[in-house]
Coordinates of C-alpha atoms and ligand atoms in Angstrom, one line a residue:
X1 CA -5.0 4.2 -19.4
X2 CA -1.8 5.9 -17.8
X3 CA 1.0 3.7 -16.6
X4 CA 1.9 4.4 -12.9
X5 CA 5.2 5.5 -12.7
X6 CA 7.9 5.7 -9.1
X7 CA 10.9 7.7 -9.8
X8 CA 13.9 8.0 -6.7
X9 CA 15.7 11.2 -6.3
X10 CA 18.7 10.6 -4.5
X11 CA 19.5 13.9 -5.1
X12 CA 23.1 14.6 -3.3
X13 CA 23.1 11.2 -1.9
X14 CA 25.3 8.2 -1.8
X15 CA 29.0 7.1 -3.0
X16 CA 29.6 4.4 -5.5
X17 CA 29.7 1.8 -2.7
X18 CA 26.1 2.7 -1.5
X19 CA 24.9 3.2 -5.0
X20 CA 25.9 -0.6 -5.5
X21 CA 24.1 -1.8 -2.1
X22 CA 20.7 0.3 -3.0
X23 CA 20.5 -1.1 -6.2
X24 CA 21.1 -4.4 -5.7
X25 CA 18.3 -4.6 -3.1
X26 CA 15.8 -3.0 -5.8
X27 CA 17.1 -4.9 -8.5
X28 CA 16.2 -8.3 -6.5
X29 CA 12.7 -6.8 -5.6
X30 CA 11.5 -5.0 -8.8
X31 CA 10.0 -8.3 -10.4
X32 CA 7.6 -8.2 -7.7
X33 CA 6.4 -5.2 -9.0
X34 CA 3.6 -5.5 -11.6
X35 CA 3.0 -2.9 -14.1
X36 CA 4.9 0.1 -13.0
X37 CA 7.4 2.2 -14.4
X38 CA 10.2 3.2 -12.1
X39 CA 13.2 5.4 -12.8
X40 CA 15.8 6.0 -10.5
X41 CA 17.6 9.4 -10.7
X42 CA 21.2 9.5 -9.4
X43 CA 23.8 12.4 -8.8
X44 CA 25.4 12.7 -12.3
X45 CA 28.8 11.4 -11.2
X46 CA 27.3 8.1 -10.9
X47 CA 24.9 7.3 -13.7
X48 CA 27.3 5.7 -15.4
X49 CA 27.8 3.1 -12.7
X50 CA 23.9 3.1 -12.3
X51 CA 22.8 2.2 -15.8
X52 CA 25.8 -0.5 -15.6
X53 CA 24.2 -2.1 -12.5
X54 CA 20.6 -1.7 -14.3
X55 CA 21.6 -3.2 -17.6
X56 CA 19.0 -6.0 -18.5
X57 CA 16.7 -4.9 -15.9
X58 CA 13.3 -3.1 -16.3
X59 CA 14.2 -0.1 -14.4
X60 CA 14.8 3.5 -16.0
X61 CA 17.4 6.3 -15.3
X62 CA 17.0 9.5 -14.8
X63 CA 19.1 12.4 -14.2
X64 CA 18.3 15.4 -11.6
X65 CA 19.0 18.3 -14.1
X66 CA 20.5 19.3 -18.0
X67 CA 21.7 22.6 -19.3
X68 CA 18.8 24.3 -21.1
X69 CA 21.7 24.1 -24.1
X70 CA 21.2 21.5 -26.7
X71 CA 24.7 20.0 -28.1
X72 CA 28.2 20.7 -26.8
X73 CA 29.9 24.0 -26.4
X74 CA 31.2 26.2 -24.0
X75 CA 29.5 26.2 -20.6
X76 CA 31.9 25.4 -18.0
X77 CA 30.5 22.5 -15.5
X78 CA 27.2 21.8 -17.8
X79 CA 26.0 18.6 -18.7
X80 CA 23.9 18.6 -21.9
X81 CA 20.5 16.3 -22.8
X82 CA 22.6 14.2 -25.3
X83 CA 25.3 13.7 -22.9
X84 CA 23.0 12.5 -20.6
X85 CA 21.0 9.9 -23.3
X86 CA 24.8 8.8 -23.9
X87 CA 25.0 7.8 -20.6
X88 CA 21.8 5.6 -21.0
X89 CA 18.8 8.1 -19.4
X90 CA 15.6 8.3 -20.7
X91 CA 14.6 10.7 -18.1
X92 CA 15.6 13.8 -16.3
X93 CA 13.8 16.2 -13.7
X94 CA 13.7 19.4 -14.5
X95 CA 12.5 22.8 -11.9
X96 CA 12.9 20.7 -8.7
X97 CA 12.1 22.7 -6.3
X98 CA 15.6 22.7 -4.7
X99 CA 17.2 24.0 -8.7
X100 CA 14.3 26.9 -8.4
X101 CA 14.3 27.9 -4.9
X102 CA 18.1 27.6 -4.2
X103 CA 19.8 28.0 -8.2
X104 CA 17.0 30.8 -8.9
X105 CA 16.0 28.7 -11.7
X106 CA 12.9 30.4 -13.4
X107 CA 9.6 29.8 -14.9
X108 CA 11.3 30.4 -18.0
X109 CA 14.5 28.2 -17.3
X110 CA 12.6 25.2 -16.8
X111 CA 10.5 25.6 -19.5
X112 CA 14.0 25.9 -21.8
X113 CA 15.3 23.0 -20.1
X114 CA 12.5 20.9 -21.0
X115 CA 12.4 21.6 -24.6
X116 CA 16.3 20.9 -24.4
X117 CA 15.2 17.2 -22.7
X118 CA 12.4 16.9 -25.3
X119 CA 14.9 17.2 -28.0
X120 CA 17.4 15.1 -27.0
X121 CA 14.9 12.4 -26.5
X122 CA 14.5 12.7 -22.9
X123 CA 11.0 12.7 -21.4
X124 CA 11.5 15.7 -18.8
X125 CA 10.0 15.1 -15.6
X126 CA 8.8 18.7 -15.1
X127 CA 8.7 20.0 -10.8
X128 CA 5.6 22.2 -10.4
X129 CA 4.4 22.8 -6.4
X130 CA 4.0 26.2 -4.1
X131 CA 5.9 27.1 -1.3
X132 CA 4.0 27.3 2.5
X133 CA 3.7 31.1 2.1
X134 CA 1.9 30.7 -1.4
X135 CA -0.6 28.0 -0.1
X136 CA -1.5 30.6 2.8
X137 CA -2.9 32.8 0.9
X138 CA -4.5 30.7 -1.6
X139 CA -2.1 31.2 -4.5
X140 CA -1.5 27.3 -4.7
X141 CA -3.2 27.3 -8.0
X142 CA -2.0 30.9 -9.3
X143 CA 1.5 29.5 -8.5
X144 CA 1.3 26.0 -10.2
X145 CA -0.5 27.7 -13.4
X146 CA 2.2 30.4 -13.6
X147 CA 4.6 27.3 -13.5
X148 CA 2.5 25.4 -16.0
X149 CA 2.0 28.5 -18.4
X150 CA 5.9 29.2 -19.1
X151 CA 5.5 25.8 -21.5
X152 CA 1.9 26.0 -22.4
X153 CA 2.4 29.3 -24.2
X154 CA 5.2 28.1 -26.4
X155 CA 4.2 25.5 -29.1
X156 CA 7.6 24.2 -28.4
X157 CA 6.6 24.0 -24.9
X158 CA 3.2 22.3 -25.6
X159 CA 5.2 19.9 -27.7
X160 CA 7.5 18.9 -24.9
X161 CA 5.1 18.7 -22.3
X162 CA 3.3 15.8 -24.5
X163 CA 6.6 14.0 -24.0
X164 CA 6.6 14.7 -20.4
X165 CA 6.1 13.6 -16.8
X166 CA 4.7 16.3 -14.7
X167 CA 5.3 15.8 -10.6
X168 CA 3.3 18.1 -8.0
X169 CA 5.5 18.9 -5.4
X170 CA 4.4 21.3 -2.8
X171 CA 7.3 22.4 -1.5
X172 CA 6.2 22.3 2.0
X173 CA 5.9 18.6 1.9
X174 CA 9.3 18.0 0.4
X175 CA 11.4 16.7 3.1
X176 CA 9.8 17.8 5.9
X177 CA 7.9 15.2 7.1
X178 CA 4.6 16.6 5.9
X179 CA 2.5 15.2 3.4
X180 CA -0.4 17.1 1.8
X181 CA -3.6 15.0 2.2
X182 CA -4.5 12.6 -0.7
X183 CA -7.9 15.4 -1.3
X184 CA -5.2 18.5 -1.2
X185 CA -2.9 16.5 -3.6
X186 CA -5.6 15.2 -5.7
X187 CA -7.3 19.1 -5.9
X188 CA -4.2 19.9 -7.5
X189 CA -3.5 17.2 -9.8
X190 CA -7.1 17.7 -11.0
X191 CA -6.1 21.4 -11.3
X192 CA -3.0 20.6 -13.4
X193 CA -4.9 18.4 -16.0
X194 CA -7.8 20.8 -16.6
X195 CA -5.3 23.9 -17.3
X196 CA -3.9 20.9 -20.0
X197 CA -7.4 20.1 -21.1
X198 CA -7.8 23.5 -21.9
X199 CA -5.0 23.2 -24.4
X200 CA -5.6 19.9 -25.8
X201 CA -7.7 17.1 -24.2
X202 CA -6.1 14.2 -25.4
X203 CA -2.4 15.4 -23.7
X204 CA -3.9 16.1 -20.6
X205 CA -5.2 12.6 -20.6
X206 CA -2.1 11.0 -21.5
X207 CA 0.2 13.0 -19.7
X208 CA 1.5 11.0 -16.1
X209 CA 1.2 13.2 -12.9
X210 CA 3.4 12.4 -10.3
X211 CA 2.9 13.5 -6.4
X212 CA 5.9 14.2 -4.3
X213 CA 6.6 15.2 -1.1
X214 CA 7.1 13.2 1.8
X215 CA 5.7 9.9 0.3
X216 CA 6.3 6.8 2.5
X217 CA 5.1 3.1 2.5
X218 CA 2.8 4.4 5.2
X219 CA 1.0 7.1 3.0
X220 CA 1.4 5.6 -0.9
X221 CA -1.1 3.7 -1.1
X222 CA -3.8 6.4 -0.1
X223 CA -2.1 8.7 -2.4
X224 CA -1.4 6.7 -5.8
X225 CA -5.2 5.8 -4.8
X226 CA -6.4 9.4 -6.5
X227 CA -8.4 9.7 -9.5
X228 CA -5.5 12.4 -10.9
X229 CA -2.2 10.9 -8.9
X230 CA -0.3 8.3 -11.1
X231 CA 2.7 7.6 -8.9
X232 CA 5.4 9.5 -7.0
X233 CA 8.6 11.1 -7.1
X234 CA 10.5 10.0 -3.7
X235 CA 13.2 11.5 -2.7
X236 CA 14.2 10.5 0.9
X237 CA 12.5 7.2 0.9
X238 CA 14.0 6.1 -2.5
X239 CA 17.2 5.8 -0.6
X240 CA 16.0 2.8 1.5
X241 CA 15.7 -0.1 -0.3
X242 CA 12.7 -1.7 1.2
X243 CA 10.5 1.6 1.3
X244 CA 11.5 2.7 -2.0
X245 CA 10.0 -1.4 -3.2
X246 CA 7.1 -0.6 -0.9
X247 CA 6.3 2.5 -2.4
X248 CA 6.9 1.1 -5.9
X249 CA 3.9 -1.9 -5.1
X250 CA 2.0 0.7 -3.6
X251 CA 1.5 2.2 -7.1
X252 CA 0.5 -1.2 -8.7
Ligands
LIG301 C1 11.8 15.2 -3.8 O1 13.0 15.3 -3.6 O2 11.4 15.4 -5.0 C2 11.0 14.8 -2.7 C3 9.7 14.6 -2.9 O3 11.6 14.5 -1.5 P1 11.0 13.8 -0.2 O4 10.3 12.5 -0.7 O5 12.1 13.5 0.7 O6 10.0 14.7 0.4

């Protein structure tokens, strides 16, 4: 049985005074929330007033991105996967769509980066999802498999996506209003685990597989209602305290 998990990306969102306000609204609501995991993933500059805020609670941290460099050494503005467990994360997305599509990070980027997370004992919350274009002309799946592929052809890669969370973001969806249908979103989670089965049944089974795009109070509970959907990754509605809550019963 997988665990449903929420996760907020504020991405480049908020200041130190909002960051307070958010959290103490989610703070006072998360007990109402049975059996979820949910992670919140600031801007770096304020994870350590986040995990501060969160001490004691149930809630998780996340950061948005690590430098596919384990240890210390010299890359100028970097932050590395044991800085970031210093600061008190357990998590970190890696290949959001925003790092591929804007910062050029590859295929073969992300997949570095999540062996990085895996080995500083992060679980790497892995981005996977096809632009409008690629949908179009029915490459959703070629896309999402190329994606998937850069860490199932590595045993490393295998190994750290065992230890991972994968989200399904089709980058059409992501901020734009638009969400793909629960059947679209649920074709491709379906999709996801089998090209996982085909490696090894047991950590396609195990491994959580997060939709995101778009997901709002309004459209969570049909979503997290798929066989293959086990939560979300929110971005603009985990900035509102009472749809973010919403979103994280809606997973229950
Ligand atoms: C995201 O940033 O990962 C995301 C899914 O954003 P939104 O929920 O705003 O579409």
């Amino acid at each position: 049985m997988r665990r449903p998990i929420v996760a907020g990306n504020w991405k480049m969102h908020g200041s130190r005074t909002t960051a307070s306000e958010l959290l103490a609204g989610i703070k006072e609501g998360v007990d109402s929330v049975r059996n979820v995991g949910v992670v919140i993933c600031p801007p770096y500059v304020y994870l350590d007033q986040v995990a501060s805020l969160l001490k004691g609670t149930p809630i998780s941290i996340g950061a948005q991105n690590l430098c596919q460099v384990t240890g210390h050494g010299a890359y100028t503005g970097e932050i590395s996967g044991q800085m970031l467990r210093d600061l008190g994360c357990q998590h970190v997305i890696v290949g959001h769509s925003e790092r591929r599509n804007i910062y050029g990070e590859s295929d073969a980027l992300v997949a570095e980066k999540s062996i990085a997370a895996h080995h500083a004992d992060l679980t790497p919350i892995i981005c996977v999802g096809e632009l409008l274009e690629e949908r179009e002309q029915g490459d959703t799946e070629k896309v999402v498999g190329r994606q998937l592929d850069a860490l199932l052809s590595t045993a490393e890669g295998i190994e750290a996506l065992r230890h991972s969370i994968v989200a399904y973001e089709p980058v059409w969806a992501i901020g734009t209003g638009k969400t793909a249908t629960p059947e679209q979103a649920q074709d491709v989670h379906a999709f996801i685990r089998g090209r996982l089965a085909q490696i090894d049944q047991v950590l396609a089974e195990k491994v959580c597989i997060l939709y995101g795009g778009s997901v709002k109070p309004g459209n969570a509970v049909e979503l997290f209602g798929m066989k293959d959907i086990d939560g979300g990754l929110i971005g603009g509605a985990s900035l509102n305290t009472d749809d973010f809550l919403a979103i994280c019963r809606a997973a229950e």
